[in-house]
Coordinates of C-alpha atoms and ligand atoms in Angstrom, one line a residue:
X1 CA 12.9 2.2 -9.7
X2 CA 10.9 4.6 -7.6
X3 CA 7.5 3.1 -6.8
X4 CA 4.4 4.8 -5.4
X5 CA 1.7 2.6 -3.7
X6 CA -1.6 4.4 -3.4
X7 CA -4.7 3.9 -1.4
X8 CA -7.5 5.8 -3.2
X9 CA -10.6 6.9 -1.3
X10 CA -13.9 7.8 -2.8
X11 CA -14.9 11.5 -2.5
X12 CA -18.4 10.6 -1.6
X13 CA -17.7 9.1 1.8
X14 CA -14.3 10.4 2.7
X15 CA -15.4 11.1 6.3
X16 CA -17.3 7.9 6.9
X17 CA -14.4 5.7 6.1
X18 CA -11.5 7.6 7.4
X19 CA -12.1 9.9 10.3
X20 CA -12.5 7.2 12.9
X21 CA -8.8 6.7 13.0
X22 CA -6.0 6.5 10.5
X23 CA -5.4 2.8 9.9
X24 CA -2.6 1.5 7.6
X25 CA -3.7 -0.1 4.4
X26 CA -1.7 -3.3 5.3
X27 CA -1.6 -4.7 1.8
X28 CA 0.6 -1.8 0.7
X29 CA 3.0 -2.3 3.6
X30 CA 3.2 -6.0 2.8
X31 CA 4.1 -5.3 -0.8
X32 CA 6.6 -2.7 0.3
X33 CA 8.4 -5.3 2.4
X34 CA 8.5 -7.7 -0.5
X35 CA 10.0 -5.1 -2.9
X36 CA 13.6 -5.9 -3.7
X37 CA 16.0 -3.4 -1.9
X38 CA 17.3 -1.7 -5.0
X39 CA 13.9 -0.1 -5.5
X40 CA 12.3 2.5 -3.2
X41 CA 8.6 2.7 -2.2
X42 CA 6.5 5.6 -1.1
X43 CA 3.0 5.1 0.2
X44 CA 0.3 7.7 -0.5
X45 CA -2.9 7.1 1.5
X46 CA -5.9 9.2 0.6
X47 CA -7.4 8.6 4.0
X48 CA -5.4 11.7 4.8
X49 CA -7.2 13.6 2.0
X50 CA -7.3 13.7 -1.7
X51 CA -5.8 17.2 -2.4
X52 CA -2.1 16.3 -2.5
X53 CA -2.2 13.0 -4.4
X54 CA -2.0 14.4 -8.0
X55 CA 0.9 16.7 -7.1
X56 CA 2.7 14.0 -5.2
X57 CA 2.3 11.5 -8.1
X58 CA 3.4 13.9 -10.8
X59 CA 6.4 15.4 -9.0
X60 CA 7.7 12.3 -7.2
X61 CA 9.7 11.0 -10.1
X62 CA 7.9 7.6 -10.0
X63 CA 8.5 4.9 -12.5
X64 CA 5.6 2.7 -11.4
X65 CA 2.4 3.6 -9.6
X66 CA 0.6 0.7 -7.9
X67 CA -2.9 1.3 -6.7
X68 CA -5.0 -0.8 -4.4
X69 CA -8.8 -0.3 -4.1
X70 CA -11.9 -1.4 -2.4
X71 CA -14.9 -1.1 -4.7
X72 CA -15.9 2.3 -3.4
X73 CA -12.4 3.6 -4.3
X74 CA -12.3 2.1 -7.8
X75 CA -13.7 5.2 -9.5
X76 CA -10.9 7.3 -7.9
X77 CA -8.3 4.7 -8.7
X78 CA -9.2 4.9 -12.4
X79 CA -9.0 8.7 -12.2
X80 CA -5.5 8.6 -10.7
X81 CA -4.4 6.0 -13.2
X82 CA -5.5 8.3 -16.0
X83 CA -3.5 11.1 -14.6
X84 CA -0.3 8.9 -14.3
X85 CA -0.7 7.3 -17.7
X86 CA -1.1 10.7 -19.4
X87 CA 2.4 11.5 -18.0
X88 CA 3.8 8.2 -19.2
X89 CA 4.1 6.6 -15.7
X90 CA 3.4 2.8 -15.7
X91 CA 0.4 1.8 -13.6
X92 CA -0.8 -1.4 -12.0
X93 CA -3.9 -2.1 -9.9
X94 CA -4.5 -4.8 -7.3
X95 CA -6.7 -5.4 -4.3
X96 CA -10.3 -6.5 -3.8
X97 CA -11.9 -4.5 -6.6
X98 CA -9.3 -5.4 -9.2
X99 CA -9.7 -9.0 -8.2
X100 CA -13.5 -8.8 -8.7
X101 CA -13.5 -6.8 -11.9
X102 CA -10.1 -7.4 -13.7
X103 CA -11.5 -6.7 -17.2
X104 CA -12.9 -3.3 -16.1
X105 CA -9.6 -2.4 -14.4
X106 CA -7.7 -3.4 -17.4
X107 CA -9.4 -0.6 -19.3
X108 CA -7.8 2.0 -17.0
X109 CA -4.4 0.5 -16.0
X110 CA -1.4 -0.9 -17.9
X111 CA -1.6 -4.0 -15.7
X112 CA -3.9 -5.7 -13.3
X113 CA -3.0 -8.0 -10.4
X114 CA -5.6 -10.4 -9.2
X115 CA -5.8 -12.0 -5.7
X116 CA -3.1 -12.2 -3.1
X117 CA 0.2 -11.0 -4.7
X118 CA 2.9 -11.7 -2.1
X119 CA 4.5 -14.4 -4.3
X120 CA 4.2 -12.5 -7.6
X121 CA 5.1 -9.0 -6.5
X122 CA 8.9 -9.4 -7.0
X123 CA 8.2 -10.7 -10.5
X124 CA 5.9 -7.7 -11.2
X125 CA 8.7 -5.4 -10.1
X126 CA 11.2 -7.1 -12.2
X127 CA 9.0 -6.9 -15.3
X128 CA 8.2 -3.2 -14.6
X129 CA 11.9 -2.4 -14.3
X130 CA 12.6 -4.1 -17.6
X131 CA 9.7 -2.2 -19.2
X132 CA 7.7 -5.4 -19.9
X133 CA 4.8 -5.2 -17.5
X134 CA 2.3 -7.9 -18.5
X135 CA -1.3 -6.9 -18.8
X136 CA -2.4 -9.3 -16.2
X137 CA -0.9 -11.2 -13.2
X138 CA -2.7 -13.8 -11.1
X139 CA -1.7 -14.4 -7.5
X140 CA -2.1 -17.6 -5.4
X141 CA -3.3 -18.4 -2.0
X142 CA 0.1 -19.2 -0.6
X143 CA 0.7 -21.2 2.5
X144 CA 1.8 -18.5 4.9
X145 CA 3.6 -20.8 7.3
X146 CA 6.0 -22.3 4.8
X147 CA 6.5 -19.1 2.8
X148 CA 6.6 -16.6 5.6
X149 CA 4.4 -14.3 3.7
X150 CA 2.1 -11.8 5.4
X151 CA 4.9 -9.8 7.1
X152 CA 4.5 -6.0 6.6
X153 CA 7.1 -3.2 6.6
X154 CA 5.9 -1.7 9.9
X155 CA 8.2 1.2 9.7
X156 CA 7.0 2.6 6.4
X157 CA 4.8 5.7 6.9
X158 CA 2.9 7.3 4.2
X159 CA 4.5 10.5 2.7
X160 CA 1.2 12.4 3.1
X161 CA 0.2 11.7 6.7
X162 CA 0.7 9.6 9.9
X163 CA -1.3 6.6 10.9
X164 CA -2.7 6.5 14.4
X165 CA -2.4 2.7 14.9
X166 CA -0.4 -0.2 13.5
X167 CA -2.0 -3.0 11.5
X168 CA -0.9 -6.6 11.4
X169 CA -2.3 -9.9 10.2
X170 CA -1.9 -13.3 11.9
X171 CA -4.0 -15.3 9.5
X172 CA -6.0 -15.0 6.3
X173 CA -9.2 -16.6 5.1
X174 CA -12.6 -17.5 6.6
X175 CA -14.7 -20.6 6.2
X176 CA -18.1 -19.0 6.9
X177 CA -18.8 -17.8 3.3
X178 CA -21.4 -15.1 3.9
X179 CA -23.3 -14.2 0.8
X180 CA -22.3 -10.5 0.9
X181 CA -18.6 -11.0 1.6
X182 CA -15.8 -11.7 -0.8
X183 CA -13.3 -13.0 1.7
X184 CA -14.0 -16.7 1.4
X185 CA -13.8 -16.4 -2.4
X186 CA -10.7 -14.3 -2.6
X187 CA -8.8 -15.4 0.5
X188 CA -10.1 -18.9 0.7
X189 CA -12.1 -21.0 3.2
X190 CA -9.3 -22.6 5.2
X191 CA -7.7 -20.2 7.6
X192 CA -4.1 -19.9 6.6
X193 CA -1.9 -19.1 9.6
X194 CA 1.5 -17.3 9.7
X195 CA 4.4 -18.6 11.8
X196 CA 4.0 -17.6 15.4
X197 CA 7.7 -16.5 15.6
X198 CA 7.2 -14.2 12.6
X199 CA 4.1 -12.7 14.1
X200 CA 5.8 -12.0 17.5
X201 CA 8.8 -10.5 15.6
X202 CA 6.5 -8.2 13.7
X203 CA 4.4 -7.5 16.8
X204 CA 7.5 -6.2 18.6
X205 CA 8.4 -4.0 15.7
X206 CA 5.0 -2.2 15.4
X207 CA 5.6 1.5 16.0
X208 CA 2.3 2.3 17.6
X209 CA 0.9 1.4 21.0
X210 CA -2.4 0.1 19.5
X211 CA -2.6 -2.6 16.9
X212 CA -5.5 -3.4 14.6
X213 CA -5.2 -7.1 14.0
X214 CA -6.8 -7.3 10.6
X215 CA -7.5 -11.0 10.4
X216 CA -10.7 -12.0 8.6
X217 CA -11.6 -14.3 11.5
X218 CA -9.1 -14.2 14.4
X219 CA -10.5 -17.1 16.4
X220 CA -12.0 -19.1 13.5
X221 CA -14.9 -21.5 13.8
X222 CA -13.2 -24.8 14.5
X223 CA -11.2 -26.3 17.3
X224 CA -8.0 -26.6 15.3
X225 CA -7.7 -22.9 14.7
X226 CA -8.8 -22.0 18.2
X227 CA -6.0 -24.1 19.6
X228 CA -3.5 -22.2 17.3
X229 CA -5.0 -18.8 18.2
X230 CA -4.7 -19.6 21.9
X231 CA -1.1 -20.7 21.5
X232 CA -0.4 -17.4 19.6
X233 CA -2.0 -15.5 22.5
X234 CA 0.2 -17.3 25.1
X235 CA 3.3 -16.4 23.1
X236 CA 2.2 -12.7 22.8
X237 CA 1.7 -12.7 26.6
X238 CA 5.1 -14.3 27.1
X239 CA 7.2 -12.6 24.4
X240 CA 5.2 -9.7 22.9
X241 CA 5.7 -6.1 23.7
X242 CA 2.7 -4.7 25.7
X243 CA 0.2 -3.4 23.2
X244 CA -3.5 -2.9 23.2
X245 CA -5.3 -4.3 20.2
X246 CA -8.5 -5.0 18.5
X247 CA -9.5 -7.6 15.9
X248 CA -12.4 -9.3 14.0
X249 CA -13.9 -12.6 14.8
X250 CA -17.1 -14.7 14.7
X251 CA -19.6 -14.8 17.5
X252 CA -18.5 -18.3 18.6
X253 CA -15.4 -16.9 20.3
X254 CA -17.8 -15.7 23.1
X255 CA -18.1 -19.3 24.4
X256 CA -14.4 -19.9 24.8
X257 CA -13.6 -18.7 28.2
X258 CA -9.9 -19.6 28.0
X259 CA -9.5 -18.0 24.6
X260 CA -11.1 -14.8 25.8
X261 CA -9.1 -14.7 29.0
X262 CA -5.8 -15.1 27.1
X263 CA -6.9 -12.5 24.6
X264 CA -7.5 -10.0 27.3
X265 CA -4.2 -10.8 29.0
X266 CA -2.5 -10.3 25.6
X267 CA -4.0 -6.8 25.4
X268 CA -7.2 -7.3 23.4
X269 CA -9.8 -4.7 24.3
X270 CA -12.4 -5.2 21.6
X271 CA -13.6 -7.7 18.9
X272 CA -15.6 -6.8 15.8
X273 CA -18.3 -9.4 15.6
X274 CA -20.7 -9.4 12.6
X275 CA -24.1 -10.0 14.1
X276 CA -25.7 -8.6 10.9
X277 CA -29.3 -9.3 12.0
X278 CA -31.6 -10.8 14.7
X279 CA -33.9 -12.3 12.0
X280 CA -33.4 -16.0 11.2
X281 CA -34.6 -15.7 7.6
X282 CA -32.2 -12.8 7.0
X283 CA -29.3 -14.8 8.4
X284 CA -30.3 -17.7 6.2
X285 CA -30.3 -15.3 3.2
X286 CA -26.9 -14.0 4.2
X287 CA -25.7 -17.6 4.5
X288 CA -24.4 -16.7 8.0
X289 CA -24.9 -20.2 9.5
X290 CA -22.7 -19.6 12.5
X291 CA -25.0 -16.8 13.7
X292 CA -28.2 -18.6 12.8
X293 CA -27.2 -21.6 14.8
X294 CA -26.5 -19.3 17.8
X295 CA -29.4 -16.9 17.5
X296 CA -30.9 -17.8 20.9
X297 CA -27.4 -17.6 22.5
X298 CA -26.5 -14.1 21.5
X299 CA -26.8 -12.7 25.0
X300 CA -24.8 -15.5 26.5
X301 CA -22.0 -15.1 23.9
X302 CA -21.9 -11.3 24.2
X303 CA -21.7 -11.7 28.0
X304 CA -18.8 -14.1 27.5
X305 CA -16.7 -11.3 25.8
X306 CA -17.7 -8.9 28.6
X307 CA -16.9 -11.2 31.4
X308 CA -13.4 -11.5 30.0
X309 CA -13.1 -7.7 29.8
X310 CA -13.4 -7.5 26.1
X311 CA -15.8 -5.1 24.4
X312 CA -18.0 -6.1 21.5
X313 CA -18.1 -4.0 18.3
X314 CA -21.2 -5.3 16.7
X315 CA -21.7 -5.0 12.9
X316 CA -25.3 -5.0 11.6
X317 CA -26.2 -5.1 8.0
X318 CA -29.6 -3.7 7.2
X319 CA -31.6 -4.1 4.1
X320 CA -32.3 -7.8 3.6
X321 CA -35.5 -8.9 1.9
X322 CA -37.0 -9.3 5.4
X323 CA -36.1 -5.8 6.6
X324 CA -38.6 -2.9 7.1
X325 CA -38.1 0.5 8.7
X326 CA -39.5 -1.0 11.8
X327 CA -37.0 -3.8 11.8
X328 CA -34.2 -1.4 11.4
X329 CA -35.1 0.4 14.6
X330 CA -35.8 -2.9 16.2
X331 CA -32.3 -4.2 15.3
X332 CA -30.7 -1.1 16.9
X333 CA -32.9 -1.5 20.0
X334 CA -32.0 -5.2 20.4
X335 CA -28.3 -4.3 20.0
X336 CA -28.6 -1.8 22.8
X337 CA -30.4 -4.4 25.0
X338 CA -27.7 -7.0 24.3
X339 CA -25.1 -4.6 25.6
X340 CA -23.2 -4.2 22.3
X341 CA -20.6 -1.6 23.1
X342 CA -20.0 -0.1 19.7
X343 CA -22.9 -0.4 17.2
X344 CA -22.1 -0.2 13.5
X345 CA -25.2 -0.1 11.3
X346 CA -24.5 -0.2 7.6
X347 CA -26.6 -0.5 4.4
X348 CA -26.5 -3.9 2.8
X349 CA -24.3 -3.5 -0.2
X350 CA -24.0 -6.2 -2.9
X351 CA -20.3 -6.0 -3.8
X352 CA -18.9 -7.3 -7.1
X353 CA -17.3 -10.6 -6.6
X354 CA -19.9 -11.8 -4.1
X355 CA -22.8 -14.2 -4.7
X356 CA -25.1 -11.5 -3.5
X357 CA -24.0 -9.1 -6.3
X358 CA -24.7 -11.8 -8.9
X359 CA -28.1 -12.6 -7.4
X360 CA -29.2 -8.9 -7.3
X361 CA -27.8 -8.2 -10.8
X362 CA -29.6 -11.2 -12.2
X363 CA -32.9 -10.1 -10.7
X364 CA -32.4 -6.6 -12.0
X365 CA -32.5 -5.1 -8.5
X366 CA -29.3 -3.0 -8.6
X367 CA -30.0 0.8 -8.7
X368 CA -26.5 2.1 -9.1
X369 CA -25.3 0.5 -12.3
X370 CA -23.4 3.3 -14.2
X371 CA -20.0 1.7 -13.8
X372 CA -17.4 2.7 -13.1
X373 CA -18.7 6.0 -11.8
X374 CA -21.3 4.4 -9.6
X375 CA -18.8 2.3 -7.8
X376 CA -18.2 5.2 -5.6
X377 CA -21.7 4.8 -4.3
X378 CA -20.9 1.3 -3.0
X379 CA -19.8 2.7 0.4
X380 CA -22.2 0.9 2.7
X381 CA -23.8 4.3 3.5
X382 CA -26.1 4.4 0.6
X383 CA -28.7 1.9 -0.7
X384 CA -27.6 0.8 -4.2
X385 CA -30.4 -1.7 -4.9
X386 CA -34.1 -2.1 -4.5
X387 CA -35.0 -3.5 -1.1
X388 CA -38.0 -5.8 -1.0
X389 CA -40.2 -4.4 1.8
X390 CA -39.4 -0.7 1.7
X391 CA -38.0 1.8 -0.7
X392 CA -34.3 2.5 -1.0
X393 CA -35.1 6.0 0.3
X394 CA -36.8 4.6 3.4
X395 CA -33.8 2.4 4.1
X396 CA -31.4 5.4 3.7
X397 CA -33.6 7.5 6.0
X398 CA -33.6 4.8 8.7
X399 CA -29.9 4.3 8.7
X400 CA -29.3 8.1 8.5
X401 CA -31.3 8.6 11.6
X402 CA -29.5 5.9 13.5
X403 CA -26.2 7.3 12.4
X404 CA -27.0 10.6 14.1
X405 CA -28.7 9.0 17.1
X406 CA -25.4 7.2 17.8
X407 CA -23.3 10.4 17.2
X408 CA -24.5 12.2 20.3
X409 CA -22.1 13.0 23.1
X410 CA -24.3 11.7 26.0
X411 CA -24.9 8.5 24.1
X412 CA -21.2 8.1 23.5
X413 CA -20.3 8.6 27.2
X414 CA -23.1 6.3 28.4
X415 CA -21.8 3.5 26.1
X416 CA -18.4 3.9 27.7
X417 CA -19.8 3.9 31.2
X418 CA -21.9 0.8 30.5
X419 CA -18.8 -0.9 29.1
X420 CA -16.9 -0.1 32.3
X421 CA -19.7 -1.6 34.4
X422 CA -19.9 -4.7 32.2
X423 CA -16.2 -5.4 31.7
X424 CA -14.7 -3.8 34.8
X425 CA -11.8 -2.7 32.6
X426 CA -10.9 1.0 32.3
X427 CA -8.8 0.5 29.2
X428 CA -11.7 -1.3 27.5
X429 CA -14.1 1.5 28.4
X430 CA -11.5 4.0 27.0
X431 CA -11.3 2.0 23.8
X432 CA -15.1 2.1 23.5
X433 CA -15.2 5.8 24.2
X434 CA -12.6 6.4 21.5
X435 CA -14.4 4.2 18.9
X436 CA -17.8 5.7 19.5
X437 CA -16.3 9.2 19.3
X438 CA -14.8 8.1 16.0
X439 CA -18.3 7.3 14.8
X440 CA -19.4 10.7 16.0
X441 CA -16.7 12.4 14.0
X442 CA -17.5 10.3 11.0
X443 CA -21.2 11.3 11.2
X444 CA -20.2 14.9 11.3
X445 CA -17.9 14.6 8.2
X446 CA -20.6 12.7 6.5
X447 CA -23.1 15.5 7.2
X448 CA -22.6 17.5 4.0
X449 CA -23.3 14.5 1.9
X450 CA -26.3 13.6 4.0
X451 CA -27.5 17.2 3.6
X452 CA -27.1 16.8 -0.1
X453 CA -28.9 13.5 -0.1
X454 CA -31.7 14.4 2.2
X455 CA -31.8 18.2 2.0
X456 CA -32.3 18.0 5.8
X457 CA -36.0 17.8 5.3
X458 CA -35.8 14.1 5.4
X459 CA -37.1 11.3 7.3
X460 CA -40.4 12.8 6.2
X461 CA -42.4 9.6 5.9
X462 CA -44.9 9.2 8.7
X463 CA -44.0 5.5 9.0
X464 CA -40.4 6.4 9.6
X465 CA -41.2 9.1 12.2
X466 CA -43.3 6.6 14.2
X467 CA -40.6 4.1 14.2
X468 CA -38.0 6.6 15.3
X469 CA -40.2 8.0 18.0
X470 CA -40.5 4.6 19.6
X471 CA -36.7 4.1 19.3
X472 CA -36.0 7.4 21.0
X473 CA -38.5 6.6 23.8
X474 CA -36.8 3.3 24.3
X475 CA -33.4 5.0 24.6
X476 CA -34.8 7.5 27.1
X477 CA -36.3 4.8 29.2
X478 CA -33.0 3.0 29.4
X479 CA -30.7 5.9 30.0
X480 CA -31.5 8.7 32.4
X481 CA -31.2 11.6 31.9
X482 CA -32.6 11.3 28.5
X483 CA -30.4 11.4 25.4
X484 CA -30.2 15.1 24.4
X485 CA -27.6 16.6 22.3
X486 CA -27.0 19.2 19.6
X487 CA -27.1 18.3 15.9
X488 CA -23.8 17.5 14.3
X489 CA -21.7 20.6 13.9
X490 CA -21.5 20.4 10.1
X491 CA -25.2 20.0 9.7
X492 CA -27.1 22.9 8.1
X493 CA -29.9 24.3 10.2
X494 CA -32.6 23.7 7.7
X495 CA -36.0 22.4 8.7
X496 CA -35.5 19.0 10.3
X497 CA -38.5 16.9 10.7
X498 CA -37.2 14.7 13.5
X499 CA -36.3 16.0 16.9
X500 CA -33.6 13.3 17.2
X501 CA -31.5 15.8 15.2
X502 CA -32.4 19.1 16.7
X503 CA -33.4 18.5 20.3
X504 CA -31.0 20.0 22.8
X505 CA -29.7 23.3 23.9
X506 CA -27.9 24.5 20.8
Ligands
LIG1 C1 -8.8 -4.5 7.6 C2 -10.1 -4.3 6.8 C3 -10.7 -3.1 6.9 C4 -10.2 -2.0 7.7 C5 -9.5 -1.1 6.7 C6 -8.3 -0.5 7.2 C7 -7.8 0.5 6.2 N1 -6.7 1.0 6.2 O1 -8.5 0.9 5.3 C8 -11.6 -1.4 8.2 C9 -12.1 -2.1 9.3 C10 -11.5 0.1 8.5 C11 -12.4 -1.7 7.0 C12 -13.4 -1.0 6.5 C13 -14.1 -1.3 5.4 N2 -14.0 -2.4 4.7 CO1 -12.7 -3.7 5.0 N3 -11.6 -5.2 5.2 C14 -10.5 -5.3 5.9 C15 -10.0 -6.8 5.7 C16 -10.6 -7.6 6.8 C17 -8.5 -7.0 5.6 C18 -7.8 -6.1 4.6 C19 -6.3 -6.3 4.8 O2 -5.6 -5.5 5.3 N4 -5.8 -7.4 4.3 C20 -4.5 -7.8 4.4 C21 -3.7 -7.4 3.1 C22 -2.3 -8.0 3.2 O3 -4.4 -8.0 2.0 P1 -4.9 -7.1 0.8 O4 -5.2 -5.7 1.2 O5 -6.0 -7.8 0.1 O6 -3.6 -7.0 -0.2 C23 -3.2 -8.1 -0.9 C24 -3.8 -8.3 -2.3 O7 -5.1 -7.8 -2.4 C25 -2.9 -7.6 -3.2 N5 -3.0 -6.2 -3.4 C26 -3.7 -5.3 -2.7 N6 -3.4 -4.1 -3.2 C27 -2.6 -4.2 -4.2 C28 -2.1 -3.2 -5.1 C29 -1.2 -3.7 -6.1 C30 -0.7 -2.7 -7.0 C31 -0.9 -5.0 -6.3 C32 0.0 -5.5 -7.4 C33 -1.5 -6.0 -5.4 C34 -2.3 -5.6 -4.4 O8 -1.6 -7.9 -2.7 C35 -1.7 -7.9 -1.2 C36 -0.8 -8.9 -0.7 O9 -1.2 -10.2 -1.0 C37 -10.6 -7.1 4.3 C38 -10.8 -8.6 4.1 C39 -9.7 -9.1 3.2 N7 -9.3 -10.2 3.5 O10 -9.3 -8.4 2.2 C40 -11.9 -6.3 4.3 C41 -12.4 -5.7 3.0 C42 -11.3 -5.2 2.2 N8 -13.3 -4.6 3.4 C43 -14.3 -4.5 2.7 C44 -15.3 -3.5 2.9 C45 -16.5 -3.5 2.1 C46 -15.1 -2.5 3.9 C47 -16.0 -1.3 4.1 C48 -16.6 -0.6 2.9 C49 -17.0 -1.9 5.1 C50 -18.0 -0.9 5.7 N9 -19.0 -1.5 6.2 O11 -17.8 0.3 5.8 C51 -15.1 -0.3 4.9 C52 -14.5 0.7 3.9 C53 -13.1 1.1 4.3 C54 -12.5 2.1 3.3 N10 -11.3 2.6 3.7 O12 -13.0 2.4 2.3 C55 -14.4 -5.5 1.6 C56 -14.0 -4.9 0.3 C57 -14.7 -5.5 -0.8 C58 -14.8 -4.6 -2.0 N11 -14.9 -5.1 -3.2 O13 -14.8 -3.4 -1.8 C59 -13.4 -6.6 2.1 C60 -12.7 -7.4 1.0 C61 -14.2 -7.6 3.0 C62 -15.6 -8.0 2.4 N12 -16.6 -7.7 3.1 O14 -15.6 -8.6 1.3 N13 -11.9 -2.8 6.4
LIG2 S1 -17.7 -14.3 8.8 FE1 -16.9 -12.3 8.2 S2 -15.0 -12.7 7.0 FE2 -16.1 -14.6 7.2 S3 -17.3 -14.7 5.3 FE3 -18.7 -13.8 6.8 S4 -18.4 -11.6 6.7 FE4 -16.7 -12.6 5.5

C-alpha cells in the first residue's frame, strides 16, 4: 500500500501556528516507523502551506490517507477527508481531536483511531490492506519501556517541505491535570518513560542540529522521574551527539540545581514553562496546583533556570473568570519583571476533551459552537467563550495589542540582550533571539486576520487604551531607549487608535 500521513492546518491561523519554525509532527513520524516495510509512507504537512495538499493527495496514488489533527485543524481534516473519499481513497483520522470527538470524526472518515496508536497501527495497516478497515480503533497507554514504543522515523521528511528542527519524545504523560489541558486524560497521569538506550540511539540519528524534545513534562513533578531525567541527561552528555535542544516542563524544575546544570551541559537552552497566571484564584480554577503552591517563589525558580544558563519560555493563558483588561497587561508586565525570556500570551481556549470544555458548555458560555466549522476558531488566538469580567472582544483586543507589542524589533533584541546578561550564555541568547523573531514573524502573518477581525480601528475602548498606555510606559521605563518600531509589514495603514502600533519612523 501507498500511505499518506497528513497534518492539516486551519486556514484561520496558518501564520500563528507555523511561521515560528517548521517542527515535525512527531506522531506521524512515529506511525511511519511502525509501518510494516512492504508499505510506503509519505508525510504531507500543511505547516508548509495548504495549496499543494489536494493535488498531492489526488495524484500520489495513495491507498490510504491517515490524518492527524489538533482541534483547530479538524475542520480542514474533514475537508481533506471529503476530497479523498470522493475519489475512493480510504481515510482514517487520529490524534487529539479524533480522540476527543470520535463520533463527529466518524461522520467524515471511514475510520477513527482513538488515543495513542503505536500498538494498533500495524493492525490498522493490515486491515486497510485487506480492505476491511474497521470504523473504530482504540489505542492503549502502552508501557514505553517494555514495548520500545515512542521511536520515530527521524529520516522521513515531508514531501512538501523541509523541517527546521528535529522532534523527539523521551516520555509521555503528565500528573498535573490542568483543567484546560487534555494530556492527563489522553496520555495519562503517570509519566511513562522510554528506554534510555533507545532515546540515545534516536538522538544520534536526528538529522538536525536542534531538537524539540516534545515531552509533556520533561522533568516531572516527583523525585522518581527527576532521578530518571537526570540519568538520561548524564547519558546524553556521555553518549549523545552534540545538539542544542528545547523542551517543556513544570516550574518546579527551577529548584533542581543539579538537574538544570546537567540539562545545560546536555545542550538544553530553553524550557517552556506554563506559568499561566499570577493570580491564585485563576490557578485554582485552572487546577494548576504546582504553580499555586509556588506562587511566591516564581522569581527564585525563574532565576534557577537562568543561573544554569537556560532561558525560560513562559506560557500565559489569559481569560479566566478573574481576568480583566487590566490584569492582562498586568500579567505581561509581571512576566517582564520576572525576566521571562520569551513570553507567549494566548487566549484561554476550552478544548473538547477537557474538563474546562464541559464546564463552559454546561454553563452555556461557549460562543463558537457551529461545529465542525467553528473548530477552526479554537486556535488560542481568538476568544471562543464569554469571559466573566470583560467581553470577548475586550479580551481579543488586549491580546492583540500584546502580540504586536512583543513583535517589535527593539523589543526582540532587548530580550536577547537581557537573556545574555542573565544566563551568560551566547547560545541561549541566540535561541531567545530566534524564538522571539519567530513570534514577530507569526504576528506579521497573523496581521491580515487581525485586520479582518479588528478592521484596524480596534482597541477603541477607553478602558483598553488606558491599560495599554500604562503598559507602554512601563516598558519604556525599563528599557532605554524607548520601545519604538514600525507596525508589522503586512498591517494595513488604516486608522489605528493605539500608538503602540504606529509609533516609529516608518
Ligand atoms: C509538541 C506539541 C506542540 C508543538 C507542535 C509541533 C508541531 N509540529 O505541530 C508546538 C509547541 C508547536 C505546539 C503548539 C500547539 N499546541 Co501542542 N502539543 C504538543 C504536545 C506536547 C506533544 C505532541 C506530540 O508530538 N506528541 C507525540 C506523538 C507521538 O503523539 P501524538 O501526536 O498524539 O500521536 C499519537 C496519537 O495521537 C495517534 N495519532 C496521532 N495522529 C494520528 C493519525 C492517525 C491516522 C492515527 C491512526 C493515529 C494518530 O498515534 C500517535 C502515536 O501514538 C501535545 C501534548 C500531547 N501529549 O499530545 C500538545 C497538544 C497536541 N497541543 C495542543 C495545543 C492546543 C497546541 C496549540 C494550539 C497551543 C497554542 N497555545 O498555540 C498550538 C497549535 C499548534 C498547531 N500546529 O496547530 C493540544 C491539542 C488539543 C486539541 N484538542 O487541539 C495538546 C494535546 C496539549 C493540550 N493542551 O491539551 N504543540
Ligand atoms: S502541566 Fe502542562 S502538560 Fe501537564 S496537565 Fe498542565 S498543561 Fe497539561
